[in-house]
CSV table of C-alpha atoms in Angstrom, one decimal:
chain,number,residue,atom,x,y,z
A,97,MET,CA,-43.1,-94.1,-60.5
A,98,LYS,CA,-42.8,-93.5,-56.2
A,99,LYS,CA,-40.3,-90.3,-57.3
A,100,MET,CA,-43.0,-88.9,-59.6
A,101,PHE,CA,-45.5,-89.4,-57.6
A,102,TRP,CA,-43.2,-87.9,-55.0
A,103,VAL,CA,-42.4,-84.6,-57.4
A,104,ILE,CA,-46.0,-84.1,-58.0
A,105,GLY,CA,-47.2,-84.0,-54.3
A,106,LEU,CA,-44.7,-81.4,-54.0
A,107,LEU,CA,-45.6,-79.1,-56.8
A,108,VAL,CA,-49.4,-79.6,-55.8
A,109,SER,CA,-48.3,-78.2,-52.0
A,110,LEU,CA,-46.0,-75.3,-53.6
A,111,THR,CA,-49.6,-74.7,-55.8
A,112,THR,CA,-51.0,-74.6,-52.7
A,113,TRP,CA,-49.2,-72.7,-50.8
A,114,ALA,CA,-48.4,-70.0,-53.6
A,115,LYS,CA,-52.3,-69.5,-54.1
A,116,GLY,CA,-52.9,-69.3,-50.0
A,117,TRP,CA,-51.6,-66.4,-47.3
A,118,LYS,CA,-48.5,-64.9,-47.3
A,119,ALA,CA,-47.7,-62.9,-43.7
A,120,GLY,CA,-44.8,-61.1,-42.5
A,121,VAL,CA,-44.0,-60.1,-38.9
A,122,ALA,CA,-41.5,-57.5,-37.3
A,123,LYS,CA,-41.2,-56.4,-33.7
A,124,VAL,CA,-38.4,-52.7,-32.1
A,125,ILE,CA,-38.3,-52.0,-29.1
A,126,ILE,CA,-39.8,-48.2,-28.6
A,127,THR,CA,-38.2,-47.9,-24.5
A,128,PRO,CA,-37.8,-44.3,-24.7
A,129,GLN,CA,-34.2,-43.9,-23.5
A,130,THR,CA,-34.3,-41.0,-21.1
A,131,ALA,CA,-36.8,-40.6,-18.4
A,132,ILE,CA,-40.1,-39.1,-19.5
A,133,TRP,CA,-43.7,-38.8,-18.4
A,134,GLN,CA,-46.1,-41.4,-18.5
A,135,ALA,CA,-49.8,-41.2,-20.0
A,136,GLY,CA,-52.8,-42.4,-18.1
A,137,TYR,CA,-53.2,-41.0,-14.6
A,138,ALA,CA,-53.4,-37.4,-13.5
A,139,SER,CA,-52.2,-38.3,-10.5
A,140,ARG,CA,-48.1,-38.6,-11.4
A,141,THR,CA,-46.0,-36.0,-10.2
A,142,HIS,CA,-43.0,-36.8,-12.1
A,143,ALA,CA,-41.3,-38.4,-15.2
A,144,SER,CA,-40.9,-42.1,-15.3
A,145,GLU,CA,-37.8,-43.9,-13.7
A,146,GLY,CA,-37.0,-46.9,-15.5
A,147,LYS,CA,-38.4,-49.5,-16.8
A,148,LEU,CA,-39.9,-53.1,-15.2
A,149,HIS,CA,-39.4,-54.7,-19.3
A,150,ASN,CA,-39.3,-53.0,-22.5
A,151,LEU,CA,-42.3,-51.2,-25.1
A,152,TRP,CA,-42.5,-52.8,-28.4
A,153,ALA,CA,-44.6,-52.1,-31.1
A,154,LYS,CA,-44.6,-55.1,-33.4
A,155,ALA,CA,-46.7,-55.4,-36.6
A,156,LEU,CA,-48.4,-58.9,-38.7
A,157,ALA,CA,-48.4,-57.8,-42.5
A,158,LEU,CA,-50.9,-60.1,-44.9
A,159,GLU,CA,-51.3,-60.9,-48.3
A,160,ASP,CA,-54.1,-62.8,-49.5
A,161,GLU,CA,-54.1,-64.9,-52.9
A,162,LYS,CA,-55.2,-62.3,-55.3
A,163,GLY,CA,-52.8,-60.1,-53.8
A,164,GLN,CA,-54.4,-57.7,-51.4
A,165,LYS,CA,-52.8,-56.3,-48.3
A,166,ALA,CA,-53.2,-55.4,-44.9
A,167,LEU,CA,-51.5,-54.3,-42.0
A,168,LEU,CA,-51.6,-54.9,-38.1
A,169,ILE,CA,-49.2,-52.8,-36.0
A,170,THR,CA,-50.2,-52.9,-31.9
A,171,THR,CA,-47.4,-51.0,-30.1
A,172,ASP,CA,-47.4,-50.6,-25.8
A,173,MET,CA,-48.9,-47.4,-25.7
A,174,LEU,CA,-52.1,-45.0,-23.9
A,175,GLY,CA,-53.0,-44.4,-27.7
A,176,PHE,CA,-52.1,-42.9,-31.2
A,177,PRO,CA,-53.1,-38.9,-31.5
A,178,LYS,CA,-54.8,-38.5,-34.7
A,179,ALA,CA,-51.9,-35.9,-36.4
A,180,MET,CA,-49.5,-38.8,-35.5
A,181,SER,CA,-51.6,-41.9,-36.6
A,182,ASP,CA,-52.9,-39.8,-39.6
A,183,ARG,CA,-49.3,-39.2,-40.7
A,184,ILE,CA,-48.0,-42.3,-40.0
A,185,ARG,CA,-51.0,-43.9,-42.9
A,186,GLU,CA,-49.9,-41.6,-44.9
A,187,GLN,CA,-46.3,-42.3,-45.4
A,188,LEU,CA,-48.0,-46.2,-45.3
A,189,LYS,CA,-49.8,-45.1,-48.8
A,190,ARG,CA,-47.1,-43.9,-50.3
A,191,GLN,CA,-44.1,-46.4,-49.8
A,192,PHE,CA,-47.3,-49.2,-50.1
A,193,GLY,CA,-49.8,-48.0,-51.7
A,194,LEU,CA,-52.1,-48.9,-48.3
A,195,SER,CA,-55.1,-47.1,-47.9
A,196,LYS,CA,-56.5,-46.8,-43.7
A,197,ALA,CA,-59.2,-49.5,-44.2
A,198,GLN,CA,-55.8,-51.8,-45.2
A,199,ILE,CA,-54.4,-50.1,-41.7
A,200,ILE,CA,-55.2,-50.6,-38.3
A,201,LEU,CA,-53.0,-49.0,-35.0
A,202,ASN,CA,-53.6,-50.8,-32.3
A,203,SER,CA,-52.6,-49.1,-29.2
A,204,SER,CA,-52.4,-51.8,-26.4
A,205,HIS,CA,-53.7,-48.4,-23.3
A,206,THR,CA,-51.0,-49.2,-20.7
A,207,HIS,CA,-51.0,-46.4,-18.9
A,208,SER,CA,-47.1,-46.6,-18.0
A,209,GLY,CA,-45.9,-46.2,-21.3
A,210,PRO,CA,-45.3,-42.5,-22.4
A,211,VAL,CA,-47.3,-39.5,-22.5
A,212,LEU,CA,-47.1,-38.5,-27.0
A,213,ASP,CA,-47.5,-34.9,-28.0
A,214,ASP,CA,-51.3,-34.0,-28.8
A,215,ALA,CA,-52.7,-35.8,-26.7
A,216,LEU,CA,-53.9,-35.3,-23.0
A,217,HIS,CA,-51.9,-32.3,-22.3
A,218,ASP,CA,-54.3,-30.9,-20.2
A,219,ILE,CA,-53.9,-33.3,-17.1
A,220,TYR,CA,-49.9,-33.0,-17.2
A,221,PRO,CA,-48.6,-31.0,-16.2
A,222,LEU,CA,-45.4,-30.6,-18.1
A,223,ASN,CA,-42.6,-27.5,-18.7
A,224,GLU,CA,-41.4,-26.9,-21.4
A,225,THR,CA,-38.2,-29.4,-21.5
A,226,GLU,CA,-41.0,-31.6,-20.6
A,227,GLU,CA,-42.9,-31.1,-24.0
A,228,ALA,CA,-39.7,-30.8,-25.8
A,229,LYS,CA,-39.2,-34.9,-24.6
A,230,ILE,CA,-42.1,-35.7,-25.4
A,231,ALA,CA,-42.1,-34.1,-29.1
A,232,LYS,CA,-38.6,-35.6,-29.7
A,233,TYR,CA,-39.6,-39.2,-28.1
A,234,SER,CA,-43.0,-39.1,-31.1
A,235,ARG,CA,-41.2,-38.1,-33.0
A,236,GLN,CA,-39.0,-41.0,-33.4
A,237,LEU,CA,-41.8,-43.4,-32.3
A,238,GLU,CA,-43.6,-42.3,-35.8
A,239,ALA,CA,-40.3,-43.5,-37.5
A,240,GLN,CA,-39.9,-46.7,-35.7
A,241,VAL,CA,-43.5,-47.9,-37.0
A,242,ILE,CA,-43.4,-46.8,-40.3
A,243,ALA,CA,-40.0,-48.7,-40.3
A,244,LEU,CA,-41.4,-51.9,-38.4
A,245,ALA,CA,-44.3,-51.5,-41.0
A,246,ALA,CA,-42.0,-51.8,-44.2
A,247,LYS,CA,-39.7,-54.8,-42.4
A,248,ALA,CA,-43.0,-56.7,-42.1
A,249,ILE,CA,-44.2,-56.1,-45.8
A,250,GLN,CA,-40.6,-56.7,-47.2
A,251,SER,CA,-40.8,-60.1,-45.2
A,252,LEU,CA,-44.1,-62.0,-46.2
A,253,GLU,CA,-43.7,-65.8,-47.5
A,254,PRO,CA,-46.3,-68.2,-47.2
A,255,VAL,CA,-48.7,-69.2,-44.5
A,256,GLU,CA,-51.4,-70.9,-42.8
A,257,LEU,CA,-54.2,-68.5,-40.9
A,258,PHE,CA,-56.1,-69.7,-38.1
A,259,ALA,CA,-58.4,-67.9,-35.5
A,260,GLN,CA,-61.0,-68.8,-33.1
A,261,ASN,CA,-61.9,-67.1,-29.6
A,262,GLY,CA,-60.8,-68.3,-25.5
A,263,VAL,CA,-61.7,-67.1,-23.0
A,264,THR,CA,-60.6,-65.3,-19.1
A,265,ARG,CA,-61.9,-64.0,-16.7
A,266,PHE,CA,-60.4,-61.4,-14.9
A,267,GLN,CA,-62.1,-58.0,-16.5
A,268,VAL,CA,-64.8,-56.8,-14.4
A,269,ASN,CA,-66.9,-54.1,-15.4
A,270,ARG,CA,-65.7,-50.8,-13.3
A,271,ARG,CA,-68.8,-49.0,-13.3
A,272,ASN,CA,-71.0,-51.2,-11.9
A,273,ASN,CA,-68.9,-52.9,-9.0
A,274,LYS,CA,-66.7,-50.6,-6.6
A,275,GLU,CA,-63.2,-51.7,-6.5
A,276,GLY,CA,-62.6,-50.8,-2.8
A,277,SER,CA,-65.9,-53.3,-1.6
A,278,LEU,CA,-64.4,-56.3,-4.3
A,279,ARG,CA,-63.3,-58.5,-2.0
A,280,GLU,CA,-67.1,-58.4,0.5
A,281,GLN,CA,-68.7,-59.5,-3.5
A,282,THR,CA,-69.8,-62.5,-4.2
A,283,GLU,CA,-71.3,-62.1,-7.5
A,284,LEU,CA,-70.1,-59.3,-9.9
A,285,LYS,CA,-72.4,-57.6,-12.2
A,286,GLY,CA,-71.9,-56.8,-15.6
A,287,PRO,CA,-71.7,-56.3,-18.8
A,288,ASN,CA,-68.6,-58.2,-19.7
A,289,ASP,CA,-66.8,-60.3,-22.4
A,290,TYR,CA,-64.6,-62.5,-21.5
A,291,ALA,CA,-63.3,-63.8,-25.1
A,292,VAL,CA,-60.0,-64.1,-25.5
A,293,PRO,CA,-59.5,-63.4,-29.8
A,294,VAL,CA,-56.4,-65.5,-31.1
A,295,ILE,CA,-55.2,-65.2,-35.2
A,296,LYS,CA,-52.5,-68.0,-35.3
A,297,VAL,CA,-50.0,-67.6,-38.2
A,298,VAL,CA,-48.2,-71.2,-39.2
A,299,ASN,CA,-45.2,-70.5,-42.1
A,300,ALA,CA,-44.7,-74.0,-44.7
A,301,LYS,CA,-42.4,-75.4,-42.8
A,302,GLY,CA,-44.9,-75.6,-40.1
A,303,VAL,CA,-43.2,-73.6,-37.7
A,304,LEU,CA,-45.3,-70.9,-35.7
A,305,LYS,CA,-44.5,-67.5,-36.8
A,306,ALA,CA,-46.9,-64.8,-34.9
A,307,LEU,CA,-49.3,-65.1,-32.4
A,308,ALA,CA,-52.2,-61.9,-32.4
A,309,PHE,CA,-54.6,-61.9,-29.6
A,310,GLY,CA,-56.8,-59.6,-28.1
A,311,TYR,CA,-59.0,-59.4,-24.3
A,312,ALA,CA,-60.6,-56.2,-23.1
A,313,CYS,CA,-60.0,-54.9,-20.3
A,314,HIS,CA,-57.7,-52.0,-19.2
A,315,PRO,CA,-53.7,-52.3,-18.4
A,316,THR,CA,-54.2,-50.3,-15.5
A,317,VAL,CA,-53.2,-53.0,-13.0
A,318,LEU,CA,-49.7,-51.0,-12.2
A,319,ASP,CA,-49.7,-47.3,-11.2
A,320,ILE,CA,-46.6,-46.8,-10.5
A,321,TYR,CA,-42.8,-44.8,-12.0
A,322,GLN,CA,-41.6,-48.0,-14.2
A,323,LEU,CA,-42.2,-48.2,-17.6
A,324,SER,CA,-44.0,-51.3,-19.2
A,325,GLY,CA,-46.5,-52.6,-20.9
A,326,ASP,CA,-48.1,-54.1,-18.0
A,327,TYR,CA,-50.3,-57.6,-18.2
A,328,PRO,CA,-50.7,-57.4,-22.0
A,329,GLY,CA,-46.4,-56.7,-21.9
A,330,PHE,CA,-46.2,-60.1,-19.8
A,331,ALA,CA,-48.4,-61.7,-21.7
A,332,GLN,CA,-46.3,-61.5,-24.7
A,333,ILE,CA,-42.9,-62.1,-22.8
A,334,GLU,CA,-45.1,-65.5,-21.4
A,335,LEU,CA,-45.7,-66.7,-25.3
A,336,GLU,CA,-42.5,-65.8,-27.0
A,337,LYS,CA,-40.3,-67.2,-23.6
A,338,ALA,CA,-43.1,-70.3,-25.7
A,339,HIS,CA,-42.4,-69.9,-28.4
A,340,PRO,CA,-39.1,-68.4,-28.9
A,341,GLU,CA,-39.3,-68.1,-33.2
A,342,ALA,CA,-43.1,-66.3,-32.8
A,343,THR,CA,-43.7,-62.7,-32.7
A,344,ALA,CA,-47.0,-62.7,-30.6
A,345,LEU,CA,-48.7,-59.1,-31.2
A,346,PHE,CA,-52.0,-57.6,-28.1
A,347,PHE,CA,-54.4,-56.1,-29.1
A,348,GLN,CA,-57.1,-54.0,-27.2
A,349,GLY,CA,-60.3,-54.8,-27.5
A,350,ALA,CA,-63.5,-53.0,-26.1
A,351,ALA,CA,-62.4,-52.2,-22.5
A,352,GLY,CA,-64.0,-49.0,-21.8
A,353,ASP,CA,-65.7,-49.8,-19.0
A,354,GLN,CA,-63.5,-52.2,-18.0
A,355,ASN,CA,-60.7,-52.7,-15.6
A,356,PRO,CA,-58.6,-56.0,-14.1
A,357,LEU,CA,-59.5,-56.4,-10.4
A,358,PRO,CA,-57.8,-56.3,-7.7
A,359,ARG,CA,-55.1,-54.4,-9.0
A,360,ARG,CA,-52.2,-52.0,-8.4
A,361,THR,CA,-49.1,-55.1,-7.7
A,362,VAL,CA,-46.6,-56.1,-9.8
A,363,ALA,CA,-47.4,-59.4,-8.8
A,364,LEU,CA,-51.3,-59.8,-10.2
A,365,ALA,CA,-49.7,-57.6,-13.4
A,366,LYS,CA,-47.7,-60.7,-13.3
A,367,GLN,CA,-50.3,-62.9,-12.5
A,368,TYR,CA,-53.3,-61.7,-15.3
A,369,GLY,CA,-50.4,-62.0,-17.6
A,370,ARG,CA,-49.7,-65.2,-17.3
A,371,GLU,CA,-53.6,-66.1,-16.7
A,372,LEU,CA,-54.2,-64.1,-20.3
A,373,ALA,CA,-51.1,-66.0,-22.0
A,374,ALA,CA,-52.7,-69.2,-20.8
A,375,ALA,CA,-56.1,-68.7,-22.3
A,376,VAL,CA,-53.8,-68.2,-25.9
A,377,GLU,CA,-52.0,-71.3,-25.5
A,378,ARG,CA,-55.7,-73.4,-24.9
A,379,VAL,CA,-57.0,-72.0,-28.4
A,380,ILE,CA,-53.8,-72.6,-30.4
A,381,GLU,CA,-53.5,-76.7,-28.9
A,382,GLU,CA,-57.1,-77.3,-29.9
A,383,PRO,CA,-58.3,-77.3,-33.1
A,384,MET,CA,-59.1,-73.8,-35.0
A,385,ARG,CA,-61.2,-72.7,-37.2
A,386,PRO,CA,-58.3,-72.7,-41.2
A,387,LEU,CA,-59.0,-68.7,-42.6
A,388,ALA,CA,-59.5,-69.1,-46.6
A,389,ALA,CA,-57.3,-66.6,-48.4
A,390,GLU,CA,-59.4,-64.1,-48.8
A,391,LEU,CA,-59.1,-60.4,-47.3
A,392,LEU,CA,-61.8,-58.0,-47.5
A,393,THR,CA,-61.5,-54.3,-46.0
A,394,ALA,CA,-63.7,-51.2,-45.4
A,395,TYR,CA,-63.2,-48.2,-43.5
A,396,ALA,CA,-65.0,-45.0,-42.9
A,397,GLU,CA,-64.7,-41.2,-40.7
A,398,ILE,CA,-68.3,-40.7,-39.3
A,399,ASP,CA,-68.6,-37.3,-38.0
A,400,LEU,CA,-70.2,-37.8,-34.9
A,401,PRO,CA,-72.1,-35.1,-32.9
A,402,LEU,CA,-70.7,-33.5,-29.6
A,403,SER,CA,-73.5,-31.4,-27.6
A,404,PRO,CA,-73.7,-27.8,-26.7
A,405,PRO,CA,-70.1,-26.3,-25.1
A,406,PRO,CA,-70.2,-25.1,-21.1
A,407,THR,CA,-70.9,-21.2,-21.3
A,408,GLU,CA,-68.3,-18.7,-20.2
A,409,ALA,CA,-69.5,-19.0,-17.0
A,410,GLU,CA,-69.6,-22.6,-16.5
A,411,LEU,CA,-65.3,-22.6,-17.3
A,412,LEU,CA,-65.0,-19.9,-15.4
A,413,LYS,CA,-66.2,-22.3,-12.4
A,414,VAL,CA,-64.6,-24.9,-12.9
A,415,GLN,CA,-61.4,-22.3,-13.5
A,416,LYS,CA,-62.1,-21.4,-10.2
A,417,ASP,CA,-63.0,-24.6,-8.1
A,418,ASP,CA,-62.1,-28.1,-9.9
A,419,ALA,CA,-58.8,-30.3,-9.6
A,420,PRO,CA,-56.1,-29.0,-11.1
A,421,TYR,CA,-56.3,-30.5,-14.6
A,422,MET,CA,-60.1,-29.6,-15.3
A,423,GLN,CA,-58.6,-26.2,-14.5
A,424,ARG,CA,-56.3,-26.1,-17.1
A,425,TRP,CA,-59.1,-27.7,-19.4
A,426,ALA,CA,-61.1,-25.2,-18.4
A,427,THR,CA,-58.1,-22.4,-19.0
A,428,ARG,CA,-57.5,-23.8,-22.6
A,429,LEU,CA,-60.9,-23.0,-23.7
A,430,LEU,CA,-61.4,-20.0,-21.8
A,431,ASN,CA,-57.8,-18.3,-24.0
A,432,GLU,CA,-59.5,-20.1,-27.2
A,433,LYS,CA,-62.5,-18.3,-27.3
A,434,LYS,CA,-60.9,-15.0,-26.4
A,435,GLN,CA,-59.0,-15.6,-29.4
A,436,GLY,CA,-61.8,-16.3,-31.5
A,437,LYS,CA,-61.7,-20.0,-32.0
A,438,PRO,CA,-64.8,-21.8,-32.8
A,439,PHE,CA,-65.3,-24.5,-30.1
A,440,LEU,CA,-65.6,-28.2,-31.3
A,441,SER,CA,-68.8,-28.6,-32.4
A,442,SER,CA,-68.4,-32.9,-34.0
A,443,TYR,CA,-65.0,-35.4,-34.5
A,444,SER,CA,-64.1,-37.1,-37.4
A,445,TYR,CA,-63.8,-41.1,-35.8
A,446,PRO,CA,-62.6,-43.9,-37.4
A,447,ILE,CA,-64.7,-47.4,-37.8
A,448,GLN,CA,-63.1,-50.6,-39.7
A,449,ILE,CA,-64.0,-53.9,-40.7
A,450,TRP,CA,-61.6,-56.8,-42.1
A,451,LYS,CA,-63.1,-59.8,-43.2
A,452,ILE,CA,-59.5,-62.6,-43.3
A,453,GLY,CA,-61.8,-65.8,-44.8
A,454,ASP,CA,-64.6,-66.4,-42.4
A,455,GLN,CA,-63.0,-64.2,-40.2
A,456,ALA,CA,-64.7,-60.6,-38.5
A,457,LEU,CA,-62.5,-58.0,-37.4
A,458,PHE,CA,-64.2,-55.1,-36.5
A,459,SER,CA,-62.0,-52.4,-35.1
A,460,PHE,CA,-63.1,-48.8,-33.7
A,461,GLY,CA,-61.6,-45.1,-32.6
A,462,GLY,CA,-61.6,-44.3,-29.1
A,463,GLU,CA,-62.1,-45.7,-25.3
A,464,LEU,CA,-64.8,-48.2,-26.9
A,465,VAL,CA,-66.5,-49.3,-23.7
A,466,ILE,CA,-67.9,-53.0,-23.7
A,467,GLU,CA,-71.5,-52.8,-25.3
A,468,TYR,CA,-70.2,-52.5,-28.5
A,469,ALA,CA,-68.0,-55.3,-28.9
A,470,ILE,CA,-71.2,-56.9,-27.7
A,471,GLU,CA,-73.8,-55.5,-30.0
A,472,CYS,CA,-71.2,-56.7,-32.0
A,473,LYS,CA,-71.4,-60.5,-31.7
A,474,LYS,CA,-75.4,-59.9,-31.6
A,475,ARG,CA,-75.2,-58.8,-34.9
A,476,PHE,CA,-72.7,-60.5,-36.7
A,477,GLY,CA,-71.8,-63.7,-34.8
A,478,GLN,CA,-70.1,-64.5,-31.3
A,479,ASP,CA,-66.8,-65.5,-33.5
A,480,ALA,CA,-66.1,-62.1,-34.3
A,481,PHE,CA,-63.0,-59.9,-33.0
A,482,VAL,CA,-63.7,-56.3,-31.4
A,483,MET,CA,-60.9,-53.7,-31.5
A,484,GLY,CA,-61.0,-50.4,-29.5
A,485,TYR,CA,-58.1,-48.3,-29.3
A,486,SER,CA,-57.2,-48.1,-32.9
A,487,ASN,CA,-55.9,-45.0,-35.9
A,488,ASP,CA,-57.4,-42.6,-32.8
A,489,VAL,CA,-57.6,-42.5,-29.2
A,490,MET,CA,-59.5,-39.0,-29.4
A,491,GLY,CA,-61.4,-40.2,-25.9
A,492,TYR,CA,-64.2,-42.6,-24.3
A,493,ILE,CA,-66.9,-43.8,-26.6
A,494,PRO,CA,-70.3,-44.8,-24.4
A,495,SER,CA,-73.6,-46.7,-25.3
A,496,ALA,CA,-76.5,-45.5,-25.6
A,497,THR,CA,-76.9,-46.9,-21.7
A,498,ILE,CA,-74.0,-45.4,-19.6
A,499,LEU,CA,-74.7,-41.9,-22.1
A,500,LYS,CA,-77.6,-41.7,-20.2
A,501,GLU,CA,-76.3,-42.3,-16.9
A,502,GLY,CA,-73.3,-39.8,-17.2
A,503,GLY,CA,-70.2,-40.4,-14.6
A,504,TYR,CA,-66.8,-40.6,-16.5
A,505,GLU,CA,-67.1,-42.6,-18.9
A,506,GLY,CA,-70.0,-41.5,-20.2
A,507,ALA,CA,-69.1,-37.4,-19.2
A,508,SER,CA,-66.6,-36.2,-17.5
A,509,SER,CA,-63.8,-38.3,-19.5
A,510,GLN,CA,-64.7,-35.9,-22.3
A,511,MET,CA,-62.2,-32.9,-20.6
A,512,VAL,CA,-59.7,-35.1,-19.8
A,513,TYR,CA,-59.4,-35.4,-23.2
A,514,GLY,CA,-59.7,-31.8,-24.2
A,515,LEU,CA,-63.5,-32.3,-26.1
A,516,PRO,CA,-65.3,-29.2,-25.4
A,517,SER,CA,-68.4,-31.4,-24.7
A,518,VAL,CA,-69.8,-34.7,-24.0
A,519,TRP,CA,-71.3,-36.6,-27.2
A,520,ASP,CA,-74.3,-35.9,-28.3
A,521,ALA,CA,-77.5,-38.6,-27.4
A,522,ARG,CA,-77.6,-39.0,-31.3
A,523,MET,CA,-73.3,-41.0,-31.6
A,524,PRO,CA,-74.9,-44.7,-30.8
A,525,GLY,CA,-77.0,-44.7,-33.2
A,526,LEU,CA,-74.5,-43.8,-35.7
A,527,ILE,CA,-71.9,-45.8,-35.6
A,528,TYR,CA,-74.4,-48.6,-35.5
A,529,GLN,CA,-75.7,-47.4,-38.9
A,530,GLU,CA,-72.4,-47.4,-40.0
A,531,ILE,CA,-71.0,-50.7,-38.8
A,532,ASP,CA,-73.9,-51.7,-41.1
A,533,LYS,CA,-72.7,-50.3,-43.6
A,534,LEU,CA,-68.9,-51.8,-43.7
A,535,ALA,CA,-70.3,-55.0,-42.8
A,536,ALA,CA,-72.2,-54.7,-46.4
A,537,GLN,CA,-69.0,-53.6,-48.2
A,538,VAL,CA,-67.4,-56.3,-47.0
A,539,GLY,CA,-70.1,-59.0,-47.0
A,540,LEU,CA,-71.0,-60.5,-43.9
A,541,THR,CA,-74.3,-60.4,-43.2
A,542,PRO,CA,-76.2,-59.8,-39.9
A,543,LYS,CA,-77.0,-63.4,-38.7
């Protein structure tokens, strides 16, 4: 009789797992094998000199009890440019039938990773040899990401999922706090969002399989010539050291106007990595919210309008008087104007929502500023997870406030990214309108 009850119990247990989540994980080293220009700082004058640690691409594939799949890919990169992202997602659609709604390509935005082609090239003084290196590396990266995705999908196994927000506080609003006088300040000004979103994946044997976690803070601790994942890289190293059977995947949040301060030393990058890892450890040691095995996804690309482009006279002035990277930007636009090539008047911008059980996850392209994360949480609850730097990093995504104020995130960064002009004032409203539409598609209602 006892044996019969044991068999029945086992069958019930196996049936429960069969009806639940499945997940697969994979990771691959993407560190360039030769010296290569690093992305993120216009002040660098030559290619990289070795590494502090390896760069990684990692994948977490999910499947709910109805067979609906989703794929999160995280990378120690500045950001996926649109052309590369589109090629990767098109290949994943052909191989696995995944739509854009089911794929998130997120980058940590480390400023110590390699330059990719079709991204930010006006700011780097690249010759043909360096361009060729970057193009070769970019094609290799694409192939690695596609193979990585395949490995994660092919390794799906029964799991349980849990979610919760933690907290850590090394992000500083860089627009409202001067880095040079930080030591004298007794109070930091916001806005900020200190949340550390965590998804925990545990397999049927009770083994921790994956930790997907995020934070909203620029990985700009380091500006040296050694490749690294900056503080997110160190955080992932710490977590995988503590949990050798698990894969730790970092996703970047709405970090557009948030910096790790103070900064500029390897010791500080390690410190912030340990602080972030400790925040994740605290979350997984406490009770977390179990997620029902239901997955809903929604995606859209909306046309965000740009303001009128500069005149020829304005471009000639920039070409003559401004910084070298601005001169390259102006020269390129003047050449395009002479060739009769029309300037962009809008940009196709990606917005995405996943509902994992009752966990809402908002994903945005570009360098999203923190006000968007705050607003998403006001509308849909403080438990919401918010990602920036996903699927396409084409520039900063300023709030209405920052658009009015201007400055780097609101104005001049557009030229850094090669766009012909700043965003039109309608841009934030169009984003929020689309968020509400997508939320309705996955059954999210405002709080």
